[in-house]
CSV table of N, CA and C in Angstrom, one decimal:
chain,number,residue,atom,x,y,z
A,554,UNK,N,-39.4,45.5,-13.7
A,554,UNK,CA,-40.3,46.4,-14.4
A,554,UNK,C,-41.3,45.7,-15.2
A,555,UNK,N,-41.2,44.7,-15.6
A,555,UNK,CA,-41.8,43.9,-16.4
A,555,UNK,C,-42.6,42.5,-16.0
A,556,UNK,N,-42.3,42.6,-14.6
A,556,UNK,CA,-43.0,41.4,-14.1
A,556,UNK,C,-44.2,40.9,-14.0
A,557,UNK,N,-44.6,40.1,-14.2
A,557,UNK,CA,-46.1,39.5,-14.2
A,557,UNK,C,-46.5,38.6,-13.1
A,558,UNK,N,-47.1,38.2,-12.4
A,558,UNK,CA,-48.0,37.3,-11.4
A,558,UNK,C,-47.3,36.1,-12.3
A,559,UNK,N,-46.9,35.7,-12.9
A,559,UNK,CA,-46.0,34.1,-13.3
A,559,UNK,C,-45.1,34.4,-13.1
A,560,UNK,N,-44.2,35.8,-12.7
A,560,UNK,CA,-42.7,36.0,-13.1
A,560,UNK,C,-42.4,35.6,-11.8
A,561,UNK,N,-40.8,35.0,-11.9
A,561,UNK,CA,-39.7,34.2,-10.5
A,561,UNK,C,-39.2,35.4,-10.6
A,562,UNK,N,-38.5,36.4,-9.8
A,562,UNK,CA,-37.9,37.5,-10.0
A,562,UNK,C,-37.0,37.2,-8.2
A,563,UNK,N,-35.7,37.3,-8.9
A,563,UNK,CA,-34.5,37.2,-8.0
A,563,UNK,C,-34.0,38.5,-8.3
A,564,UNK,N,-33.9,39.4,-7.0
A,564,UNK,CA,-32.9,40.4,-6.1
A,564,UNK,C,-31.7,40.3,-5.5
A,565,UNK,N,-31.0,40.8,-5.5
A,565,UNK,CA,-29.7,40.7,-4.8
A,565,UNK,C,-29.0,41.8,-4.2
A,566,UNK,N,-29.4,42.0,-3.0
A,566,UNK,CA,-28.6,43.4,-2.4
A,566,UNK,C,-29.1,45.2,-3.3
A,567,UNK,N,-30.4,45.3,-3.1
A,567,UNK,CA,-30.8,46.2,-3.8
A,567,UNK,C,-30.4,47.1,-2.9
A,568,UNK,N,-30.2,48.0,-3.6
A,568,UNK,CA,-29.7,49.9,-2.4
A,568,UNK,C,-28.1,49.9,-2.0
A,569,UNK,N,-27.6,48.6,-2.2
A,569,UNK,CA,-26.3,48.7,-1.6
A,569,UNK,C,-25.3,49.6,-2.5
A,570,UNK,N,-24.6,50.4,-2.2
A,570,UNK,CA,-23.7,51.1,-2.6
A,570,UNK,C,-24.4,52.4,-2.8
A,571,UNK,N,-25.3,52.7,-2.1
A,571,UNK,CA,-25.8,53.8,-1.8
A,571,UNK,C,-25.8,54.5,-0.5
A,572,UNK,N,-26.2,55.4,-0.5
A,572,UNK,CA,-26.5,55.5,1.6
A,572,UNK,C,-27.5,55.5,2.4
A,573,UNK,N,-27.1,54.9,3.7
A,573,UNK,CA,-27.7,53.7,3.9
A,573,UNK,C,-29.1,53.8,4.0
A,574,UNK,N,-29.9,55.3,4.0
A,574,UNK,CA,-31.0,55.6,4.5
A,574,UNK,C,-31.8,55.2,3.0
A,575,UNK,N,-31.0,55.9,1.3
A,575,UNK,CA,-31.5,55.8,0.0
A,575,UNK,C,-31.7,54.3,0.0
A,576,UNK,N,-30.5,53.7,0.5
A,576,UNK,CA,-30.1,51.7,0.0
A,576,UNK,C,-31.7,51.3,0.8
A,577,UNK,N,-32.1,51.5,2.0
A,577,UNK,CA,-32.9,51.2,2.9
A,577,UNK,C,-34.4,51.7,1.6
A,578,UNK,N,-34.4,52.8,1.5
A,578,UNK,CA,-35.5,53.1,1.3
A,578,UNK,C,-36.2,52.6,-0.6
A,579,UNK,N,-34.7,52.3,-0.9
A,579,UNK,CA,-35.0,51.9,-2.8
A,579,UNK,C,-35.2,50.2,-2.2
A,580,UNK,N,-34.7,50.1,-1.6
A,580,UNK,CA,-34.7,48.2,-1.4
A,580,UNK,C,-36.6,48.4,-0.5
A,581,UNK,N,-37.1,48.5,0.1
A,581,UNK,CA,-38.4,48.8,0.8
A,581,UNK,C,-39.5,49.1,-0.4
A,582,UNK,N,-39.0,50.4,-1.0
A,582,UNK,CA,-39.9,50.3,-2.1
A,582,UNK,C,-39.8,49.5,-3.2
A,583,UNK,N,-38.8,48.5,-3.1
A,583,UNK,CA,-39.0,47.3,-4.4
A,583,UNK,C,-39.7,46.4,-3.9
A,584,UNK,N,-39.6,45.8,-2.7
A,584,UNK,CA,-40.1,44.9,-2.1
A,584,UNK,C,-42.1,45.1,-2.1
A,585,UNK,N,-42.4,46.6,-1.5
A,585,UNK,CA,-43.8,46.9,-1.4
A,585,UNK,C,-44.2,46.7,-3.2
A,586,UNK,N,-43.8,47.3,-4.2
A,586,UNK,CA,-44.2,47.2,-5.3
A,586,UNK,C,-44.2,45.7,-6.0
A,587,UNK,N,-43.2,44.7,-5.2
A,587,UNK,CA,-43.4,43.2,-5.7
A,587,UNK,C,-44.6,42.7,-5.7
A,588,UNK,N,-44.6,42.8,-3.8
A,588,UNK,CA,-45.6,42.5,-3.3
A,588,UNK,C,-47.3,43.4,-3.9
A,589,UNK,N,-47.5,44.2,-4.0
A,589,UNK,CA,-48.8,45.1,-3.9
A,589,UNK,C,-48.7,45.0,-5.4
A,590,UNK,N,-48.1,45.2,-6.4
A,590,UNK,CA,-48.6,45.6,-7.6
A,590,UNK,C,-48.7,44.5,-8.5
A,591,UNK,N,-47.3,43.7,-9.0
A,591,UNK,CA,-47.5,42.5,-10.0
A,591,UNK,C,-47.1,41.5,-9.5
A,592,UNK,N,-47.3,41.2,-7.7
A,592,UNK,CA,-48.0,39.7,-7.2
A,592,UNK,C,-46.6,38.7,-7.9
A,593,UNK,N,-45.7,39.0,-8.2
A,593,UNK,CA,-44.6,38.1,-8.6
A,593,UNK,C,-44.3,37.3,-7.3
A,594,UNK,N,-43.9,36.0,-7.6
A,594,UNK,CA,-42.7,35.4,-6.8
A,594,UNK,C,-41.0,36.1,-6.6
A,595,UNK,N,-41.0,35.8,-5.8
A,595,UNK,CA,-39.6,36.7,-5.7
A,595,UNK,C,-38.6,36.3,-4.4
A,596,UNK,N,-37.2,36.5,-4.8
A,596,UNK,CA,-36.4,36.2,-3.9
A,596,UNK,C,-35.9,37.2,-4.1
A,597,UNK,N,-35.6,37.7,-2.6
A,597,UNK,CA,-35.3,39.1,-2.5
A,597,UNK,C,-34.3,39.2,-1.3
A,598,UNK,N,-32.7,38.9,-1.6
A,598,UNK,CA,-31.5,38.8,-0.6
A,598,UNK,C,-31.0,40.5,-0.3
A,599,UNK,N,-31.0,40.4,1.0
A,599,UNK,CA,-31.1,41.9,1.3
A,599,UNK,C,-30.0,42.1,2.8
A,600,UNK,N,-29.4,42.8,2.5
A,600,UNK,CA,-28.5,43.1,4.1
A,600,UNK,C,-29.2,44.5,5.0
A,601,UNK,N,-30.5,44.8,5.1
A,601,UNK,CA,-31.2,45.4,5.9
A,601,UNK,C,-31.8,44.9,6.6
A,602,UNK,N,-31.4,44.5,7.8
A,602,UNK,CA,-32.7,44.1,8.8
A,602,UNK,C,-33.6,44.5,9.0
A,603,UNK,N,-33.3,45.9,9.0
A,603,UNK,CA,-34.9,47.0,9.5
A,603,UNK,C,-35.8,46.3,8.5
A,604,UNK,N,-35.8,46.1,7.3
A,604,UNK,CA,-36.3,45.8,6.2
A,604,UNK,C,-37.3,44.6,6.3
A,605,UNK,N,-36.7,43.6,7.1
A,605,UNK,CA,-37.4,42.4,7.1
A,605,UNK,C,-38.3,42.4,8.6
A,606,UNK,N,-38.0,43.6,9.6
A,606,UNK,CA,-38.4,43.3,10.6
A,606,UNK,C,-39.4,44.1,10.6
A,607,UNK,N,-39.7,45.2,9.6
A,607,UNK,CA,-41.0,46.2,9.5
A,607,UNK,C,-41.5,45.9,8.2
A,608,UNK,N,-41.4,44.6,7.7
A,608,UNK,CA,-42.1,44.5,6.6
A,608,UNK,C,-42.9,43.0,6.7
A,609,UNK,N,-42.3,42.1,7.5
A,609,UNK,CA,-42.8,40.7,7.2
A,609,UNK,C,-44.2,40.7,8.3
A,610,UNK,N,-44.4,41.6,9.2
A,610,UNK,CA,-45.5,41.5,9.8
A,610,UNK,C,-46.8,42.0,8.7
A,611,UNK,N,-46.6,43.3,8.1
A,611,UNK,CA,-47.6,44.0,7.1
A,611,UNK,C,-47.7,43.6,6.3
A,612,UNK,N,-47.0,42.6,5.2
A,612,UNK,CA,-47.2,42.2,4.0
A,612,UNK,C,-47.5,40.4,3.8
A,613,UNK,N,-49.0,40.3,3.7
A,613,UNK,CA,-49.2,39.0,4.4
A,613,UNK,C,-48.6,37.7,3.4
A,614,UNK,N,-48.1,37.9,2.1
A,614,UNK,CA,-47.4,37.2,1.5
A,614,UNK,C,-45.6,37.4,1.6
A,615,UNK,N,-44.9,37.7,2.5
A,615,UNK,CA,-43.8,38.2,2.7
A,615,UNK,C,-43.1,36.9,3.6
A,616,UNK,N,-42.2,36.2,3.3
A,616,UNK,CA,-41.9,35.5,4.4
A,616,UNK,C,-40.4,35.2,4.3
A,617,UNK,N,-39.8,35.5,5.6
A,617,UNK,CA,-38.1,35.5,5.6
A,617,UNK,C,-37.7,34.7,6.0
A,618,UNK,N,-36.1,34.0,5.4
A,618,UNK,CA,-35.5,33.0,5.4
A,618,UNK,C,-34.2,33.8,5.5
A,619,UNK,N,-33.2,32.5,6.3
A,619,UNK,CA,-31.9,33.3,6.3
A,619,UNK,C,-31.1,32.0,6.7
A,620,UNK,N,-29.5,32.5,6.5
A,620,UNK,CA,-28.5,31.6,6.0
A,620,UNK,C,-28.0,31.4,7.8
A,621,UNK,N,-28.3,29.9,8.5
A,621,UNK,CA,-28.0,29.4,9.7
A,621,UNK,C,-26.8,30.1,10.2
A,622,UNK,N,-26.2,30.1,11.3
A,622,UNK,CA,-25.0,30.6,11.6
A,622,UNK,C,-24.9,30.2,13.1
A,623,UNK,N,-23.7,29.9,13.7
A,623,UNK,CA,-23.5,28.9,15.2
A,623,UNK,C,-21.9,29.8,15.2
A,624,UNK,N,-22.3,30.3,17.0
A,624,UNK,CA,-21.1,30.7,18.1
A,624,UNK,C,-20.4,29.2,17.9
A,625,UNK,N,-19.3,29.5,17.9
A,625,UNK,CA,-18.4,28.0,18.2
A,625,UNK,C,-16.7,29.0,18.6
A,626,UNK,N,-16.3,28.9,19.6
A,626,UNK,CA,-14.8,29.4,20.1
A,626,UNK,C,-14.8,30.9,20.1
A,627,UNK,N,-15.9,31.5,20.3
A,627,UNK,CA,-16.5,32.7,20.2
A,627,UNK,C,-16.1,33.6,19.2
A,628,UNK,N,-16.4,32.2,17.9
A,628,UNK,CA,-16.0,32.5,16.1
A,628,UNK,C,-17.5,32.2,15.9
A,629,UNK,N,-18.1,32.9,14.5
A,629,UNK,CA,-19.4,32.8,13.7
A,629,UNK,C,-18.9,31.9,12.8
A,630,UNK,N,-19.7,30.7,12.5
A,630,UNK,CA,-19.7,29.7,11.3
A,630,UNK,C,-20.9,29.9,10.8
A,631,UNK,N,-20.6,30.0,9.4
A,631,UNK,CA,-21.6,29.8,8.6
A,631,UNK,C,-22.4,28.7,8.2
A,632,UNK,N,-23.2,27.9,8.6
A,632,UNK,CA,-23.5,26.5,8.3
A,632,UNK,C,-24.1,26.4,7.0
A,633,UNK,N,-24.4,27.1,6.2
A,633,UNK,CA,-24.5,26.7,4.5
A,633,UNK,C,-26.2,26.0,5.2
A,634,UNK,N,-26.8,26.2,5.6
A,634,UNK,CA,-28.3,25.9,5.8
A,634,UNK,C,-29.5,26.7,5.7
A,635,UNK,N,-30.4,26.5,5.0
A,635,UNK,CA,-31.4,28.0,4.9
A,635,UNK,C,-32.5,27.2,6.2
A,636,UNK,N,-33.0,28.9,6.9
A,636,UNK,CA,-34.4,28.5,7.6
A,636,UNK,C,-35.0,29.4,7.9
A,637,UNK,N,-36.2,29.5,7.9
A,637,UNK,CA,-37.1,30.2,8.2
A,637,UNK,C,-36.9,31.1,9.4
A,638,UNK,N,-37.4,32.6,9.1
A,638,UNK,CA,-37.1,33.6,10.0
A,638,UNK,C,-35.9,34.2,9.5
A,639,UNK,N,-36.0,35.4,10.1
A,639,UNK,CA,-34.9,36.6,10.0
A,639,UNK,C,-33.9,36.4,10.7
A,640,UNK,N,-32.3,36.3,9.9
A,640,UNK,CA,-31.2,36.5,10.7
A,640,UNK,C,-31.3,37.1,12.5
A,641,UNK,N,-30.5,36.4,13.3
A,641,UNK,CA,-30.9,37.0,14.4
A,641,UNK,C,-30.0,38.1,14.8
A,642,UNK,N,-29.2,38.8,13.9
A,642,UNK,CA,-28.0,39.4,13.4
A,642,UNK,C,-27.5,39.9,12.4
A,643,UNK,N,-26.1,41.1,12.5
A,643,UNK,CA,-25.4,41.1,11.0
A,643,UNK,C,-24.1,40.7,11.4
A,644,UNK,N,-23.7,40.0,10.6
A,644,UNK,CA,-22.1,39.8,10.4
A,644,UNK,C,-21.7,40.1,9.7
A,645,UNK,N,-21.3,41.0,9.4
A,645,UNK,CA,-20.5,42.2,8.2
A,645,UNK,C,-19.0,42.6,9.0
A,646,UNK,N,-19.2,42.5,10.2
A,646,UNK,CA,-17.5,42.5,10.8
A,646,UNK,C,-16.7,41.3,11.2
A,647,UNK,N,-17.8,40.0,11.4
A,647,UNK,CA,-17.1,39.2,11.1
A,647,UNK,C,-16.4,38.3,9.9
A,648,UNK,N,-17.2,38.7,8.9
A,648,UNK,CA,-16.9,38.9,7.5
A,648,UNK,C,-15.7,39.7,6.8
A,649,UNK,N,-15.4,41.0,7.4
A,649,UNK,CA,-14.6,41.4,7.4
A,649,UNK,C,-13.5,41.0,7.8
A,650,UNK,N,-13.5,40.2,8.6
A,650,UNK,CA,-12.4,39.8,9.2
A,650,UNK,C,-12.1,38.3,8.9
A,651,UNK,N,-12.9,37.4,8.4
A,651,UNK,CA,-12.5,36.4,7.2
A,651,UNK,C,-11.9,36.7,5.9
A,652,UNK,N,-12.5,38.0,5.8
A,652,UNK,CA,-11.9,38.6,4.5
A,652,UNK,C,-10.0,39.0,4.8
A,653,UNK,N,-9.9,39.5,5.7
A,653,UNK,CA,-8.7,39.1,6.2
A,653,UNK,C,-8.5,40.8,6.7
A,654,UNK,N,-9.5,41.9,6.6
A,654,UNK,CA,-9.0,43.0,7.5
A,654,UNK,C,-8.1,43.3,8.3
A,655,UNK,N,-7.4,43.9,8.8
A,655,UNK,CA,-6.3,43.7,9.8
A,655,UNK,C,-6.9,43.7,11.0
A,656,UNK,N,-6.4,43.4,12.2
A,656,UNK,CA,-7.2,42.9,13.5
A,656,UNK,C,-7.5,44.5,13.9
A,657,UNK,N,-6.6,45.5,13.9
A,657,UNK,CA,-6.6,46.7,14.8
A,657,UNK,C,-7.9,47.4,13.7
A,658,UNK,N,-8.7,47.2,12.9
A,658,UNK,CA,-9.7,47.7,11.3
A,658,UNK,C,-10.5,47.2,12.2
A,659,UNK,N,-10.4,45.2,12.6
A,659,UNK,CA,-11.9,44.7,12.9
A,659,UNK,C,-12.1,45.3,14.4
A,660,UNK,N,-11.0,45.4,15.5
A,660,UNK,CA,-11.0,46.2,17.1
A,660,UNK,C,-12.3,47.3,17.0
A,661,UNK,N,-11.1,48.2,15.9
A,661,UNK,CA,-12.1,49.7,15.7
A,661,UNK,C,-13.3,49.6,15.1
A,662,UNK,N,-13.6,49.0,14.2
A,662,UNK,CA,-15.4,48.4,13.7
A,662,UNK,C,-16.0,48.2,14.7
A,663,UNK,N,-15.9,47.1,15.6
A,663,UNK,CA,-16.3,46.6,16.8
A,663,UNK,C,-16.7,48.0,17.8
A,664,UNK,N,-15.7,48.6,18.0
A,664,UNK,CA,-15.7,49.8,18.9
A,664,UNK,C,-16.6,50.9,18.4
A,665,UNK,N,-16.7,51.3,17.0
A,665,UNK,CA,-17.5,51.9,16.4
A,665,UNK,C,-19.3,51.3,16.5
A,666,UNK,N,-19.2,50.8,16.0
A,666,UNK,CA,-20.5,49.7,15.8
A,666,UNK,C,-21.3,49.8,17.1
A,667,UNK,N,-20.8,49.4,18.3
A,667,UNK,CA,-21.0,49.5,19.4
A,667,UNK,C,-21.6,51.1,20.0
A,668,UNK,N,-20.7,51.8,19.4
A,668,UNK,CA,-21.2,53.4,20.1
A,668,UNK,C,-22.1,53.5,19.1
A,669,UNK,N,-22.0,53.3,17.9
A,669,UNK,CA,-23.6,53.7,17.0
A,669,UNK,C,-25.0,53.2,17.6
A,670,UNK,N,-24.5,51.8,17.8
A,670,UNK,CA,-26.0,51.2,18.4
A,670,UNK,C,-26.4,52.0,19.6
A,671,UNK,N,-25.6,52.3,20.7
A,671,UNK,CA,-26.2,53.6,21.5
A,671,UNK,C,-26.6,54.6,21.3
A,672,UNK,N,-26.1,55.3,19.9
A,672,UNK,CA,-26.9,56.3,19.9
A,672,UNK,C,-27.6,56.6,18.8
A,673,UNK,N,-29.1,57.9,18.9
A,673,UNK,CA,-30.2,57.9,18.5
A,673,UNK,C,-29.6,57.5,16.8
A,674,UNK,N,-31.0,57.5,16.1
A,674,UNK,CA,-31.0,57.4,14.3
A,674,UNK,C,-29.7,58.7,14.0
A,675,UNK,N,-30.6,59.7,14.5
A,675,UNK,CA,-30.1,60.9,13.9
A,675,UNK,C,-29.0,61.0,14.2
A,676,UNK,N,-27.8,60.2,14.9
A,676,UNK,CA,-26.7,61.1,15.3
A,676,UNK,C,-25.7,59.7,15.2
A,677,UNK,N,-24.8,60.3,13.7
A,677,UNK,CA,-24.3,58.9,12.9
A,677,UNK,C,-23.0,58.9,13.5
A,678,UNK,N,-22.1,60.1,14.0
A,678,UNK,CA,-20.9,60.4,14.6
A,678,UNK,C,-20.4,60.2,15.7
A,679,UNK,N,-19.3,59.1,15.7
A,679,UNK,CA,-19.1,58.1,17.1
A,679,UNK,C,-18.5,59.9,18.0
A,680,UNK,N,-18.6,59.5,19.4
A,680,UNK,CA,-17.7,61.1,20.1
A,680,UNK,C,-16.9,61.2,20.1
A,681,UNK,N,-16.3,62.1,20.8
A,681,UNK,CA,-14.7,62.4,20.1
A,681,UNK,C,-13.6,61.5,21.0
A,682,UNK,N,-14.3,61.4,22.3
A,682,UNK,CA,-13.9,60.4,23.1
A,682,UNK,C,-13.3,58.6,22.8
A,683,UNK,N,-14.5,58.5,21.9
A,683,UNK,CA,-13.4,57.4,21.5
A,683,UNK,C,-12.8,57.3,20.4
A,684,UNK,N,-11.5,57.0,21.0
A,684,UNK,CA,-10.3,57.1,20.0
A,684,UNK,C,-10.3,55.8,19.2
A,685,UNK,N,-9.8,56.1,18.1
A,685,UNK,CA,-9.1,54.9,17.5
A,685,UNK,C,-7.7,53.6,18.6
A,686,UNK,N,-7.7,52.7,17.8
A,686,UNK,CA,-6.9,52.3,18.8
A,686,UNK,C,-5.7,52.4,18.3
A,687,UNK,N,-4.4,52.2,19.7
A,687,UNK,CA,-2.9,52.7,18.7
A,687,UNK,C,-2.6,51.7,17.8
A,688,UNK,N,-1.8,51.5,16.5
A,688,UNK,CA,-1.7,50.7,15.5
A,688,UNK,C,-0.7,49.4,16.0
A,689,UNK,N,-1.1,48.1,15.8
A,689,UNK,CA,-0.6,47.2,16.3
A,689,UNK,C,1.3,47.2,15.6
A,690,UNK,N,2.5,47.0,17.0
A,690,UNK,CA,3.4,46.9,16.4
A,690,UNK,C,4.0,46.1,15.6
A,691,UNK,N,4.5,45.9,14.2
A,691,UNK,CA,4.7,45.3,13.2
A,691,UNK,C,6.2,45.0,13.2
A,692,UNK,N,6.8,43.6,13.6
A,692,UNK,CA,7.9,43.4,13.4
A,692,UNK,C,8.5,43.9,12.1
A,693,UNK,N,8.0,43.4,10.9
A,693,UNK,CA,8.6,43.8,10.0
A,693,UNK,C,8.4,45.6,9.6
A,694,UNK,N,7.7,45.7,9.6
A,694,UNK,CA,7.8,47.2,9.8
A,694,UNK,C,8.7,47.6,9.9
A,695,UNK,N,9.2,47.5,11.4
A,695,UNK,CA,10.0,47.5,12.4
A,695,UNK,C,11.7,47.8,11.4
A,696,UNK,N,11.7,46.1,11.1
A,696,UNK,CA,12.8,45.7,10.5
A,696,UNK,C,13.2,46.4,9.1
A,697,UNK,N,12.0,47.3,8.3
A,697,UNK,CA,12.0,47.7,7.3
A,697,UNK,C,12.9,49.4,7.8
A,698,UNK,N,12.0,50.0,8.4
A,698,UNK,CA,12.7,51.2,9.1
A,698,UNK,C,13.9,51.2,9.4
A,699,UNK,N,14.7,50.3,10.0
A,699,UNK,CA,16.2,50.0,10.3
A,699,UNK,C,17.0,49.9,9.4
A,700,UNK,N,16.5,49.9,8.0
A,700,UNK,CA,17.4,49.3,6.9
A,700,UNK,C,17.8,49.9,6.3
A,701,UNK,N,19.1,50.2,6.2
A,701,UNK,CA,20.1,51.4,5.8
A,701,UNK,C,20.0,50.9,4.3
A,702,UNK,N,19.1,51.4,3.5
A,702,UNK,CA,19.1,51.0,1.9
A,702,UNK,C,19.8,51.5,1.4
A,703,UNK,N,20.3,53.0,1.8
A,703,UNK,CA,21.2,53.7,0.8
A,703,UNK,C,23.2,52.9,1.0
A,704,UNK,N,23.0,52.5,1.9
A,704,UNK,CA,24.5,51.6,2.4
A,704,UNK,C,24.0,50.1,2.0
A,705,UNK,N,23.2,49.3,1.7
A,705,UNK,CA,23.1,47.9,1.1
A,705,UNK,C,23.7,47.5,-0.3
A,706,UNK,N,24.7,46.5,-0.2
A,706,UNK,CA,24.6,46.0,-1.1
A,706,UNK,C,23.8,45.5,-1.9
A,707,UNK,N,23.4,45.0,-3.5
A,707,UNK,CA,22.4,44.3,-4.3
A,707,UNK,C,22.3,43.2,-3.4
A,708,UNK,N,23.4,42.5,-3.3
A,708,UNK,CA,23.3,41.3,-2.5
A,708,UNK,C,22.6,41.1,-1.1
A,709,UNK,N,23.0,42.2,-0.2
A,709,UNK,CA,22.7,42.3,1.1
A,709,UNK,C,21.0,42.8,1.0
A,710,UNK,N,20.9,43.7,0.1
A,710,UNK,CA,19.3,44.1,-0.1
A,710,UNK,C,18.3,42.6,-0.2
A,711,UNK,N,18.8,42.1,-1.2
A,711,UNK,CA,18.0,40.8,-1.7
A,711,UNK,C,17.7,40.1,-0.8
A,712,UNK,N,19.0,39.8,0.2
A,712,UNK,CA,18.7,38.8,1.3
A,712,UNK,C,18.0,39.3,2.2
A,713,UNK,N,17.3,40.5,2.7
A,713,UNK,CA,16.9,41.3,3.6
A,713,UNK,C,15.6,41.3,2.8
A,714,UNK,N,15.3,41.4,1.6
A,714,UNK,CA,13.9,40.9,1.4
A,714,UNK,C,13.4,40.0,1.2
A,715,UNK,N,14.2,38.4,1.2
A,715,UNK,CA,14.1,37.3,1.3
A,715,UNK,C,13.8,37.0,2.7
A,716,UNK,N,14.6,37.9,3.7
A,716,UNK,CA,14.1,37.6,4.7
A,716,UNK,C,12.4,38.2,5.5
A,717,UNK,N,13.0,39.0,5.1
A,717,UNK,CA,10.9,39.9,5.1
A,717,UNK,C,10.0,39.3,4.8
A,718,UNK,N,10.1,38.7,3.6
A,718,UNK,CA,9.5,37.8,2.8
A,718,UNK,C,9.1,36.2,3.5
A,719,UNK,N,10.3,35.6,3.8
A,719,UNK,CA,10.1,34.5,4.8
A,719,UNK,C,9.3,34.7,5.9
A,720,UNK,N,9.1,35.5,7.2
A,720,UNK,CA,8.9,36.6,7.7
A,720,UNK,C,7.3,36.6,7.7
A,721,UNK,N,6.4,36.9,6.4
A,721,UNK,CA,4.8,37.1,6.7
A,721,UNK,C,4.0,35.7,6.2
């Protein structure tokens, strides 16, 4: 609000936690008013592509850089390297799944994601056709359900959650 043509002004994920059309459109208009009104320097980290790819052609001081990234065992590494030009991608589900999501969360992401990109702006609702996938079977799970708690000893309980325990 306060910036001046000498001001460094760092952004960080403007619009996020909004939806996604507001997040898109509050992050667009901070960017045009950087640029057009008080001429600041600015770093402006943003998870909208649309953003950098309808903006860096019109705004002739506007120039995108992004964080390297390399296929390797058909895993995303992050190489910790900055370079010129717009991500050639998002990885938000492979991220999720470093984050440690459960594999049948990152399946269904994948599957979702996929039917969105087919269809138009307007129509955000994957069909009814595709299902979720069925939930991967969990040994322990498994082992938990079988366990006659109300018949366990203290003792026999304990060891049965030592064993669970050993287990993940």
């Amino acid at each position: 609000n306060r910036a001046t043509p000498k001001s460094f002004v760092i952004l960080d994920e403007i619009g996020r936690g909004t939806a996604t059309f507001d997040g898109l459109s509050i992050a667009w208009a901070c960017v045009e008013y950087l640029h057009e009104n008080n001429q600041s320097r600015a770093i402006f980290a943003t998870h909208y592509h649309e953003l950098s790819e309808a903006l860096e052609d019109t705004l002739d001081s506007l120039h995108s850089f992004h964080l390297k990234v390399k296929e390797w065992q058909g895993e995303i590494v992050f190489m910790h390297e900055v370079a010129e030009g717009r991500a050639q991608g998002s990885y938000g589900i492979h991220v999720a799944h470093l984050a440690g999501l459960p594999k049948t969360v990152i399946t269904r992401a994948r599957q979702v994601l996929s039917e969105l990109e087919r269809q138009p702006a307007d129509k955000i609702i994957p069909p009814a056709e595709l299902m979720p996938p069925e939930p991967e079977e969990n040994p322990i799970i498994e082992q938990l359900k079988a366990l006659d708690v109300d018949n366990l000893s203290p003792r026999d309980a304990l060891d049965a959650l030592y064993n669970l325990k050993g287990q993940l």
